[in-house]
Coordinates of C-alpha atoms and ligand atoms in Angstrom, one line a residue:
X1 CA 5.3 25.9 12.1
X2 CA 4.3 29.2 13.0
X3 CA 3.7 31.6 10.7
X4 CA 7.2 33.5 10.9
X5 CA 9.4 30.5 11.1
X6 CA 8.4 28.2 7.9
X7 CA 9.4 24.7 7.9
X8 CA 10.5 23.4 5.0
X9 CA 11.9 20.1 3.0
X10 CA 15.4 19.6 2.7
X11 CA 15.2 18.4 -0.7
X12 CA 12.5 16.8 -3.1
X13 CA 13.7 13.4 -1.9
X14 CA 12.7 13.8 2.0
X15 CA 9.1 15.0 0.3
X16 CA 8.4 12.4 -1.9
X17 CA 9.5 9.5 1.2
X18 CA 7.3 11.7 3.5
X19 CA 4.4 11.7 1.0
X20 CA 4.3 7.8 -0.1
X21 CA 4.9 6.7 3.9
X22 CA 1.3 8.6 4.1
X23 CA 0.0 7.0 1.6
X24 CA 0.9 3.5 2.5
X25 CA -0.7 2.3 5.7
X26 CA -3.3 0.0 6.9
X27 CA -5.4 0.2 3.2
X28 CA -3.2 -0.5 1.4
X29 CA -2.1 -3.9 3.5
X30 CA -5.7 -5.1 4.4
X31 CA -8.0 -3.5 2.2
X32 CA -6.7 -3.6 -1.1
X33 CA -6.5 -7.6 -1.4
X34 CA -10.4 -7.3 0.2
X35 CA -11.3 -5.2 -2.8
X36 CA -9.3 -6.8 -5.3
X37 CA -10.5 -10.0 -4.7
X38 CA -14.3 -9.0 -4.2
X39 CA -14.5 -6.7 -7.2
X40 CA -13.2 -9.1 -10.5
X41 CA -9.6 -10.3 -9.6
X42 CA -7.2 -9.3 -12.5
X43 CA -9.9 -7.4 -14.2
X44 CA -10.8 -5.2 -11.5
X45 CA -6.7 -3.4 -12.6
X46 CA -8.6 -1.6 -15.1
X47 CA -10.7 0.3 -13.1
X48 CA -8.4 1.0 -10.6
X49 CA -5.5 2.1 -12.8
X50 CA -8.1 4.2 -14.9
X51 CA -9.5 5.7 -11.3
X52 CA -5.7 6.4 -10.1
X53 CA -5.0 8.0 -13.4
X54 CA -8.2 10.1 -13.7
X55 CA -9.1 11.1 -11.0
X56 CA -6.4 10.2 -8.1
X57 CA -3.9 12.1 -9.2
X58 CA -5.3 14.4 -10.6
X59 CA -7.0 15.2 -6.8
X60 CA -3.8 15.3 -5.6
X61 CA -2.5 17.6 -7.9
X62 CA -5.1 20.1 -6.5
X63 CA -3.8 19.9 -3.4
X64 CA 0.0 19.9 -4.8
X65 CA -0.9 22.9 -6.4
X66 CA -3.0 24.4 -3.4
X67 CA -0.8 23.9 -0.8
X68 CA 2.5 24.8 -3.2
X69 CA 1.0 28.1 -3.9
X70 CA 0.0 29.8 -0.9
X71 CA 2.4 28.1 1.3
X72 CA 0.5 28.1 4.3
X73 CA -2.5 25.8 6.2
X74 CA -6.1 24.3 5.1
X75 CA -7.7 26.3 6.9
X76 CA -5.7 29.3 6.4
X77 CA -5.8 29.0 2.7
X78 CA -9.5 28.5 2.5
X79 CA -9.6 31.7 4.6
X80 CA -8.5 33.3 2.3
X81 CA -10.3 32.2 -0.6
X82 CA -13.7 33.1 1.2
X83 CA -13.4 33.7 5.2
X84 CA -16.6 32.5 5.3
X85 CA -15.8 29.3 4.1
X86 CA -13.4 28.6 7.2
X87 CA -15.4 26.1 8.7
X88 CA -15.5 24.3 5.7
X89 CA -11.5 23.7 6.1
X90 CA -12.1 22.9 9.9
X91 CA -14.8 20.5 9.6
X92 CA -12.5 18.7 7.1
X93 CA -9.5 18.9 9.7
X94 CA -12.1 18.1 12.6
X95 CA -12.5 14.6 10.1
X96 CA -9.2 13.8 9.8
X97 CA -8.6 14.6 13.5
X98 CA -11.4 11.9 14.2
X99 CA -9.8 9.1 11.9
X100 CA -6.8 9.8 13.2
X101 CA -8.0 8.9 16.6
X102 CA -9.1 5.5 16.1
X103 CA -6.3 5.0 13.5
X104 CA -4.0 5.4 16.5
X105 CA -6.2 2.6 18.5
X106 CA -6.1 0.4 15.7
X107 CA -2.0 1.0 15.4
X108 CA -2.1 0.2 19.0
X109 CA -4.0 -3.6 18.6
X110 CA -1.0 -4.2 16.0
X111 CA 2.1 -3.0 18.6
X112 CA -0.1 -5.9 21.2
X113 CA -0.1 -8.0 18.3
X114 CA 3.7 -8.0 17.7
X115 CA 4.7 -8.4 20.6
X116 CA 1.9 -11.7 20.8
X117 CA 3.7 -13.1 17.9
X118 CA 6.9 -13.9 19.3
X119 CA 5.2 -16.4 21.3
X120 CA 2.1 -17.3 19.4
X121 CA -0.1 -16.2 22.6
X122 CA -3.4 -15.7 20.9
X123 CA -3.5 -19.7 21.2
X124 CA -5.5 -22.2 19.2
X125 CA -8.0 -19.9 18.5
X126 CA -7.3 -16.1 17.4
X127 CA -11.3 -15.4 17.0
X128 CA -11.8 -15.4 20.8
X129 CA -8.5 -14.1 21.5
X130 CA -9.1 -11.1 19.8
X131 CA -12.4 -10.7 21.2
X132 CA -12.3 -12.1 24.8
X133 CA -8.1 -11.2 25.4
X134 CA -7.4 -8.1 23.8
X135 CA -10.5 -6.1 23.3
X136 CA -12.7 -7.6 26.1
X137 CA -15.7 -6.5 23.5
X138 CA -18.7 -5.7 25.3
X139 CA -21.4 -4.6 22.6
X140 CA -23.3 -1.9 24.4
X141 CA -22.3 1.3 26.0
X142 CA -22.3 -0.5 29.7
X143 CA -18.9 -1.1 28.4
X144 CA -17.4 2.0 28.7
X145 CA -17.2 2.0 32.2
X146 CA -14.5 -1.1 31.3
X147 CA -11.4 0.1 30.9
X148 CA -9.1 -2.3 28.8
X149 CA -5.7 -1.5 30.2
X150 CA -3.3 -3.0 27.8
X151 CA -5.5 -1.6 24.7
X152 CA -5.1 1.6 26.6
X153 CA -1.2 1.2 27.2
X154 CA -0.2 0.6 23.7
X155 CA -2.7 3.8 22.4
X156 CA -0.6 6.2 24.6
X157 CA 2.8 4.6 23.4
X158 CA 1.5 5.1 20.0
X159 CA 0.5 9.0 20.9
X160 CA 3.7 9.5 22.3
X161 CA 5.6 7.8 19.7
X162 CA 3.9 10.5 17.1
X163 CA 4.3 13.7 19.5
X164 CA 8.0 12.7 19.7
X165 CA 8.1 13.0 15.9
X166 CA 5.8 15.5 15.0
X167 CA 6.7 17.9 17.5
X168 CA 10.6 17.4 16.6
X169 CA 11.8 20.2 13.0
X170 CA 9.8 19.0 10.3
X171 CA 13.0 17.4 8.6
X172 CA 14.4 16.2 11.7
X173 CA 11.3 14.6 13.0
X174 CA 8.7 13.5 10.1
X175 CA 11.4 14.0 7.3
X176 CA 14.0 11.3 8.8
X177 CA 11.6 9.0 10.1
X178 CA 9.9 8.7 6.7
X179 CA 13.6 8.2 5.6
X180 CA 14.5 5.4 7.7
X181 CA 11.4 3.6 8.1
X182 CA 9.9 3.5 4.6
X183 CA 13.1 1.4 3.3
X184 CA 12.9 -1.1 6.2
X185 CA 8.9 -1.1 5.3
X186 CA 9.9 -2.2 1.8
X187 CA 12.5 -4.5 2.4
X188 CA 10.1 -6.5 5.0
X189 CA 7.6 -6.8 2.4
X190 CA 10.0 -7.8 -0.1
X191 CA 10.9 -10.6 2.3
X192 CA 7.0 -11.6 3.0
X193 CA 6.5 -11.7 -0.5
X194 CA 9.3 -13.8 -1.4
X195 CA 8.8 -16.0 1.4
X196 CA 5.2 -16.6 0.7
X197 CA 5.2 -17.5 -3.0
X198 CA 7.3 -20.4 -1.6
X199 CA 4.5 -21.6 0.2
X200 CA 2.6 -24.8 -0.7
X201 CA -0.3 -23.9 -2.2
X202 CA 0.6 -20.4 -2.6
X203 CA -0.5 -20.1 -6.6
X204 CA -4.1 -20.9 -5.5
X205 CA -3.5 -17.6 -3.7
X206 CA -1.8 -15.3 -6.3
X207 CA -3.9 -17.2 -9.3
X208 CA -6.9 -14.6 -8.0
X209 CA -4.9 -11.9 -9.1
X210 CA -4.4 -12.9 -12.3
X211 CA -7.1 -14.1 -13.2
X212 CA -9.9 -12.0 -14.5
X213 CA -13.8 -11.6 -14.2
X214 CA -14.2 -9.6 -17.2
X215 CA -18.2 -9.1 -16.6
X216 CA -16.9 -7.4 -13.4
X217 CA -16.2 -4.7 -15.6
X218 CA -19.8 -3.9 -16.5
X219 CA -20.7 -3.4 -12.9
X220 CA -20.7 0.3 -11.9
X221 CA -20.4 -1.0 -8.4
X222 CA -17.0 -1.7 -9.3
X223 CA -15.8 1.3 -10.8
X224 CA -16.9 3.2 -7.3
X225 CA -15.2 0.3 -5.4
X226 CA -11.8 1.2 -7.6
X227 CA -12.5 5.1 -7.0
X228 CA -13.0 4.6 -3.6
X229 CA -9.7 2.2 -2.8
X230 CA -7.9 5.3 -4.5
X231 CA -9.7 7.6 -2.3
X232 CA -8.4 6.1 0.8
X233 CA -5.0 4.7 -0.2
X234 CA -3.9 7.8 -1.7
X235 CA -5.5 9.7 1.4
X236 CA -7.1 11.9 -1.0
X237 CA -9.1 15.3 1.0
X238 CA -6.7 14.6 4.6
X239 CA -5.2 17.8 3.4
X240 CA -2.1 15.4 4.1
X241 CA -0.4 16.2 0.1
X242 CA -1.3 20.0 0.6
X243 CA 0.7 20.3 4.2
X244 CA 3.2 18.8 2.7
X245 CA 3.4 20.4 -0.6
X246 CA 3.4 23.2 1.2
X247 CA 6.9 23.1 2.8
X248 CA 8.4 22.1 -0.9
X249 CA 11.0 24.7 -1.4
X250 CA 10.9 26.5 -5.0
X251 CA 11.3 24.9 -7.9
X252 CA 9.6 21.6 -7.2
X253 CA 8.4 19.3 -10.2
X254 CA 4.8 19.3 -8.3
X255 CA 3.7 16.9 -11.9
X256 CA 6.3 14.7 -12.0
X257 CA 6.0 14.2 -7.9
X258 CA 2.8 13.5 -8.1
X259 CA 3.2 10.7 -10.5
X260 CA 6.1 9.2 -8.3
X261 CA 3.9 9.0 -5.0
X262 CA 1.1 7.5 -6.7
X263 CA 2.8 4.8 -8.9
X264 CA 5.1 4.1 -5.8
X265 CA 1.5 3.9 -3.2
X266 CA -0.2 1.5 -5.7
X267 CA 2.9 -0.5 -6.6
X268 CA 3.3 -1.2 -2.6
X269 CA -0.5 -2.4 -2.6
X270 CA -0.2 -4.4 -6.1
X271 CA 3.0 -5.7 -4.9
X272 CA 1.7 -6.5 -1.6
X273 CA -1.8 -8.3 -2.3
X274 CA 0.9 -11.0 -4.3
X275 CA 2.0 -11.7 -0.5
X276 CA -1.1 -11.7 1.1
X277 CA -3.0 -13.5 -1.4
X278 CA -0.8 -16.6 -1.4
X279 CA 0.0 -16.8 2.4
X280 CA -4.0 -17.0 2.2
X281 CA -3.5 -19.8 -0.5
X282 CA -1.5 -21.6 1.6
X283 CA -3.9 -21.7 4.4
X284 CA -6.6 -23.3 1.9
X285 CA -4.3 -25.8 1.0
X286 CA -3.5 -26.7 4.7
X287 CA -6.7 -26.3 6.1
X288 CA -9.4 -27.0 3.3
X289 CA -10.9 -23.3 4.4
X290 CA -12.1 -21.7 1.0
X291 CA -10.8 -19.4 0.2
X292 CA -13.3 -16.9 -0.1
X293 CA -14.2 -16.7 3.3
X294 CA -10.4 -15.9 4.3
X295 CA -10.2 -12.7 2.4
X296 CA -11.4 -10.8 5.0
X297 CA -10.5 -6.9 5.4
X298 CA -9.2 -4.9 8.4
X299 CA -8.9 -6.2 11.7
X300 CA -10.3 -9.8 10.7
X301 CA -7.7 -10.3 8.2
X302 CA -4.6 -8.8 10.4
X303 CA -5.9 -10.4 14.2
X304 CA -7.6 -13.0 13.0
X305 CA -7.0 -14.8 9.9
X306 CA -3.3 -13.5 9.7
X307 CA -2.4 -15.4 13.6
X308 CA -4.6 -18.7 12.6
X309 CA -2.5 -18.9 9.1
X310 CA 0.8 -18.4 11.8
X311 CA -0.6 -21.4 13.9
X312 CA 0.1 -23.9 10.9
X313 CA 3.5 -22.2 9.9
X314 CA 5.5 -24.0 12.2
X315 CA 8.6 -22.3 13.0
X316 CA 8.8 -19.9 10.4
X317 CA 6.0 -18.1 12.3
X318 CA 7.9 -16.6 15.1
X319 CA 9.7 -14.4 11.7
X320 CA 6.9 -13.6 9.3
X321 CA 4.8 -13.2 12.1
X322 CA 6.6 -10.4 14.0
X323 CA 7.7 -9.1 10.4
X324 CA 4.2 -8.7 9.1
X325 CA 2.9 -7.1 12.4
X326 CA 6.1 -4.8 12.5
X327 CA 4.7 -4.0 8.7
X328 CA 1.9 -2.6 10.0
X329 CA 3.2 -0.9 12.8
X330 CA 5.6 1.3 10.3
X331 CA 2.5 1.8 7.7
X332 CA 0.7 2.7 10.6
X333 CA 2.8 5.2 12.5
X334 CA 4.1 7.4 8.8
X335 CA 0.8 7.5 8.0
X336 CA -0.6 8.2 11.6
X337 CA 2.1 11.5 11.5
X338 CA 0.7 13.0 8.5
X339 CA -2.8 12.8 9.2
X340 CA -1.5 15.0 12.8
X341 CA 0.8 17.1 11.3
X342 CA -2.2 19.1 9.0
X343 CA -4.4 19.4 11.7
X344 CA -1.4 20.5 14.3
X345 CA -0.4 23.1 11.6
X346 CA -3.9 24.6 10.9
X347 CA -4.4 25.0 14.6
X348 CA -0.7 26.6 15.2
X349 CA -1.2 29.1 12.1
X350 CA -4.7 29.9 13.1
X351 CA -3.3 30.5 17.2
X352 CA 0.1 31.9 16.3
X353 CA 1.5 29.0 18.5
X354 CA 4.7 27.3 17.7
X355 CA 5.3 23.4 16.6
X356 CA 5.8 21.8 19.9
X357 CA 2.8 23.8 21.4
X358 CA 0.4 23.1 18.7
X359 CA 1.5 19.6 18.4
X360 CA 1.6 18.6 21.9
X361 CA -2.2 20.4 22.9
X362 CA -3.9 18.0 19.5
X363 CA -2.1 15.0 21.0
X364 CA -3.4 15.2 24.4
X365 CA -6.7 16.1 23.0
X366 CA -6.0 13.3 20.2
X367 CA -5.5 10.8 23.5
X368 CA -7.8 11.6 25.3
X369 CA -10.8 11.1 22.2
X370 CA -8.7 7.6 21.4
X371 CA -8.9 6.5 25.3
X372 CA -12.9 5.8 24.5
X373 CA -11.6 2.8 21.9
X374 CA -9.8 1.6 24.8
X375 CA -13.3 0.3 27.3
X376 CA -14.8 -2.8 26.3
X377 CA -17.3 -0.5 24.3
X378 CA -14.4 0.5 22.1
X379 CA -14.1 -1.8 19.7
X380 CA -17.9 -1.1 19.0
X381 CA -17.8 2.5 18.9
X382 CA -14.5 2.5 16.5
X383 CA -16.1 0.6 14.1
X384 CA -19.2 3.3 13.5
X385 CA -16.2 5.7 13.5
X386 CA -14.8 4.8 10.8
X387 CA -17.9 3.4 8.7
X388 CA -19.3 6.6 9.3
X389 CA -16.2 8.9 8.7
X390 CA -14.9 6.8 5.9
X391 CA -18.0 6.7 4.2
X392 CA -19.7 10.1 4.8
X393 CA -17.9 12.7 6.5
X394 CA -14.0 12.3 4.7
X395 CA -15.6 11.6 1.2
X396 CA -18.0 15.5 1.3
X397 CA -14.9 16.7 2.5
X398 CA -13.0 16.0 -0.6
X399 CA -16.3 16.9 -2.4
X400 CA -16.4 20.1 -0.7
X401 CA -12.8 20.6 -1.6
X402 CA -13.0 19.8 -5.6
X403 CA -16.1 22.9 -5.1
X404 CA -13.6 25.3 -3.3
X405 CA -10.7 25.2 -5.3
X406 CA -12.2 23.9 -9.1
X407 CA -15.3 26.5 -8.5
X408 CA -15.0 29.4 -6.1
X409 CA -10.9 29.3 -6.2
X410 CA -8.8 31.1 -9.7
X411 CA -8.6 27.8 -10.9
X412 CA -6.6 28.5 -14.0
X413 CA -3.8 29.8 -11.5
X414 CA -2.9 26.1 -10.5
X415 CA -2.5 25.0 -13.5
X416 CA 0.1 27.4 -14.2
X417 CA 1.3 26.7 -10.5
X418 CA 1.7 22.8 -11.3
X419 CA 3.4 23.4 -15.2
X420 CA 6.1 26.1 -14.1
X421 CA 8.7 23.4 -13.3
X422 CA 7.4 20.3 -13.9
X423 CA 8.6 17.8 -16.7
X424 CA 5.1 16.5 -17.3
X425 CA 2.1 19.2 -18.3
X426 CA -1.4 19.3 -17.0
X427 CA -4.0 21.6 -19.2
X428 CA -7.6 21.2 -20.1
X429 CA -8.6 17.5 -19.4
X430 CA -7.2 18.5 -16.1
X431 CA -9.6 21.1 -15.5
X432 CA -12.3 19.2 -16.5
X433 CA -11.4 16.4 -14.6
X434 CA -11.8 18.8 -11.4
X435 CA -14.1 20.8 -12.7
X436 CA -16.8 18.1 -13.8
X437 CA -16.2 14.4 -13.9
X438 CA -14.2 14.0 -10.3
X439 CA -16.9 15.8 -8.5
X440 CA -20.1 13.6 -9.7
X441 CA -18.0 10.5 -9.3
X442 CA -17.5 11.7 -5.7
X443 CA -20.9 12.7 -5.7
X444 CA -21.7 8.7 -6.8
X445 CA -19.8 7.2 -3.9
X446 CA -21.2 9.9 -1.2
X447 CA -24.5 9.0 -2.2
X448 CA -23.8 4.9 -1.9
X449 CA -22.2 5.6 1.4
X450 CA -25.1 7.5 2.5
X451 CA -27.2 5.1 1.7
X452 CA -25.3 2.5 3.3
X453 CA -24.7 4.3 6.4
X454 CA -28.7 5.0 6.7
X455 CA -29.8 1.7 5.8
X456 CA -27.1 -0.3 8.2
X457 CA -26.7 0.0 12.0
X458 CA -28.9 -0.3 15.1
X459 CA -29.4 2.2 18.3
X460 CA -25.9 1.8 19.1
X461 CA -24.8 3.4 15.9
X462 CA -27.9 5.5 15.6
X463 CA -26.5 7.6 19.0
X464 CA -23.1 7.4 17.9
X465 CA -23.5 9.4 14.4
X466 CA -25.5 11.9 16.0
X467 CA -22.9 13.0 18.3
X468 CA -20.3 12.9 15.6
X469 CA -22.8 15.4 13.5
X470 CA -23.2 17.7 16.0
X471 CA -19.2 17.4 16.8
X472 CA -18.6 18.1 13.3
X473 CA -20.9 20.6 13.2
X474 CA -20.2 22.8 16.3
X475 CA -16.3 22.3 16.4
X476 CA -15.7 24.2 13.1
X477 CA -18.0 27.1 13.5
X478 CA -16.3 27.5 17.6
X479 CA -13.0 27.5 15.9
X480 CA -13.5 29.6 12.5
X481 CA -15.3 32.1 15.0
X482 CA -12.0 32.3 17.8
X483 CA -10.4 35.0 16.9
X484 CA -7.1 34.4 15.0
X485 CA -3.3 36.4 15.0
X486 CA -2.5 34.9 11.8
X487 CA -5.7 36.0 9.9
X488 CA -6.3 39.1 10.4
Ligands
LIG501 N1 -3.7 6.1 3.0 C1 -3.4 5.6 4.3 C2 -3.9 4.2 4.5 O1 -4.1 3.5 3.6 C3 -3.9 6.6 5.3 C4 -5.3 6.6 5.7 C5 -5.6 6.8 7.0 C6 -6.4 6.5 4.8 C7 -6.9 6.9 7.4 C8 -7.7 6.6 5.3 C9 -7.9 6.7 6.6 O2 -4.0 3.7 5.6

């Protein structure tokens, strides 16, 4: 990792099944049929497919481009762009670092989950269970003096689970895990789906999709939910697709890639909502519950919702309940890897220190953050963790990156970088794509997050975001100051 030893792909094929296993993971199982259903049904397709044309893949382009050019780390590359702009590139490393912390936590509520499912043990009533059994939620900081132990269990078996991979050769480690898990991630949604749509009452479910709320469309609220699904499906700004375009050997169809990942990423979520929609149908129908207040998102829909639809499945529970939860747990883990693996490389090219070292110093420290989720405060602190991250901190980052590389950066270089082998072209609309219309719909969503993050929350969160400002402002600036081997 290094910079004198390189890793790089095998082949195109071990890049493109490392690149969509990224991109699918929790959002695309439980927030997608959330924003779906909220934002117009059917209708709400148009928005999405015009924001994942416009202005998801062209994003990742950038950072196809970006990273397939200079062949080297986020933070390295903005380096070298401007050196004064290295804590730009750390603060957005320092962000994914964060989300990858609670993301871990979250992983670790689904491996407790599957192994509940075998046996049903969340009992008649999942709401409590999750609460009282598995989080022992205390709502105030008293509660981080509780250590949850089992919470705490599965997060390390999670952190060791990714420094086993991450820390392994890129292609022996990421490359074949991507290869072996995203085919069984398929195949058990393929099975959920099929087994779903057989459910009674299943079409009251999958009707939602279909059917349309064409004034939806008028709604600019809409359009910035669309964008902002794409945003966090396709993991735009994680500096995920520029680590990883970065170890494509020469000669790589960066266009044509690009396209692949992102048809494949929003197929799996399409394809998926079907499944998740009329498993949700079939609860209505057995339990009179409308509808409306089933499709939840996150961890209502997955430990909640999800294990009271499993109570009245009867037997066929103690399969599609394991199955959906093992779902998860693969999404999860590929996508938890790549969100490490371009922080662990920044910090190895910036200290000169190899793989394993790098690797195995940001998953203690990775730990150690993710241990906080695991008191009875945790569950309270993770979820200002991620409004906040999600909302403000990841979405300037990409901001911050469509200014560095559409503005300060060559940027007529990329698009020679991106046409030189690919099938498919990119020329002006791509620029001004970048250059103009991605940036002040970013800008659009920034500010709506910002407002919601200002006008929601009490003390609690309050004290909570102004740690994680200062964090994110004093981490960067210590490490762009370190002196670096690799830089100089
Ligand atoms: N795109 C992935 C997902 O949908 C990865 C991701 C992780 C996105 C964390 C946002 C935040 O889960």
């Amino acid at each position: 990792m290094s910079s004198s030893k390189r890793s790089q792909w095998n082949n195109n094929i071990v890049f493109i099944m490392a690149m969509i296993s990224s991109a699918v993971g929790l959002g695309n199982i439980w927030r997608f049929p959330n924003v779906l259903y909220s934002n117009g049904g059917g209708s709400f397709m148009i928005p999405y497919i015009v924001s994942l044309f416009l202005l998801g893949i062209s994003f990742v382009l950038v950072e196809y481009a970006v990273g397939y050019k200079f062949k080297t780390s986020l933070s390295r590359i903005v380096y070298s762009i401007n050196s004064k702009l290295e804590p730009v590139a750390w603060f957005i490393l320092l962000v994914v670092f964060l989300i990858t912390t609670y993301y871990v936590c979250v992983v670790g509520w689904d491996l407790i989950y599957l192994v509940l499912s075998f046996t049903k043990a969340w009992g008649a009533n999942p709401d409590l269970y999750f609460a009282n059994h598995v989080l022992h939620a205390n709502d105030s900081f008293a509660g981080l003096a509780t250590i949850v132990p089992n919470v705490l269990v599965s997060i390390f078996v999670i952190w060791i689970v990714i420094w086993l991979i991450v820390k392994r050769d890129l292609n022996d480690g990421i490359g074949k895990v991507c290869r072996i898990l995203l085919p069984i991630l398929c195949a058990i949604v393929v099975i959920i789906v099929a087994f779903s749509l057989m459910l009674p009452g299943a079409s009251i479910g999958y009707a939602q999709i279909f059917t349309p709320d064409w004034s939806a469309l008028t709604n600019p609220n809409v359009w910035l939910a669309a964008f902002g699904q794409i945003v966090f499906s396709l993991s735009l700004g994680m500096a995920i697709a520029l680590t990883y375009a970065s170890y494509l050997p020469d000669g790589a169809k960066l266009v044509d890639n690009a396209l692949v990942v992102a048809f494949s990423n929003s197929g799996f979520e399409v394809f998926n909502s079907i499944g998740i929609f009329s498993i949700l149908g079939f609860m209505t129908f057995t339990s009179g519950i409308p509808f409306d207040e089933l499709v939840t998102e996150g961890t209502g829909l997955a430990f909640v919702v999800f294990p009271q639809v499993f109570n009245i499945m009867g037997n066929w529970a103690y399969l599609i309940g394991p199955l959906f939860f093992l779902c998860i747990l693969f999404a999860g883990i590929t996508s938890a890897i790549a969100l490490l693996e371009g922080v662990a490389y920044s910090l190895s090219e910036k200290f000169d220190a190899s793989r394993e070292k790098a690797v195995t110093i940001a998953c203690i420290a990775g730990f150690l953050i993710s241990s906080i989720f695991a008191t009875s405060a945790g569950s309270m602190i993770l979820g200002i963790f991620d409004s906040f991250l999600n909302n403000f901190a990841l979405l300037l980052g990409v901001l911050l990156e469509c200014i560095i590389f559409g503005w300060i950066y060559k940027f007529d270089e990329l698009i020679a970088t991106l046409n030189q082998y690919s099938t498919v072209k990119v020329g002006k609309l791509w620029k001004i794509v970048i250059k103009y219309i991605l940036p002040v719909c970013i800008f659009f969503l920034w500010m709506q997050g910002v407002y919601s993050t200002l006008t929601s929350g009490d003390v609690n969160s309050l004290i909570v975001r102004i740690i994680l400002c200062i964090v994110l402002i004093i981490v960067p600036v210590i490490l762009s100051v370190l002196p670096s081997k690799s830089n100089s």
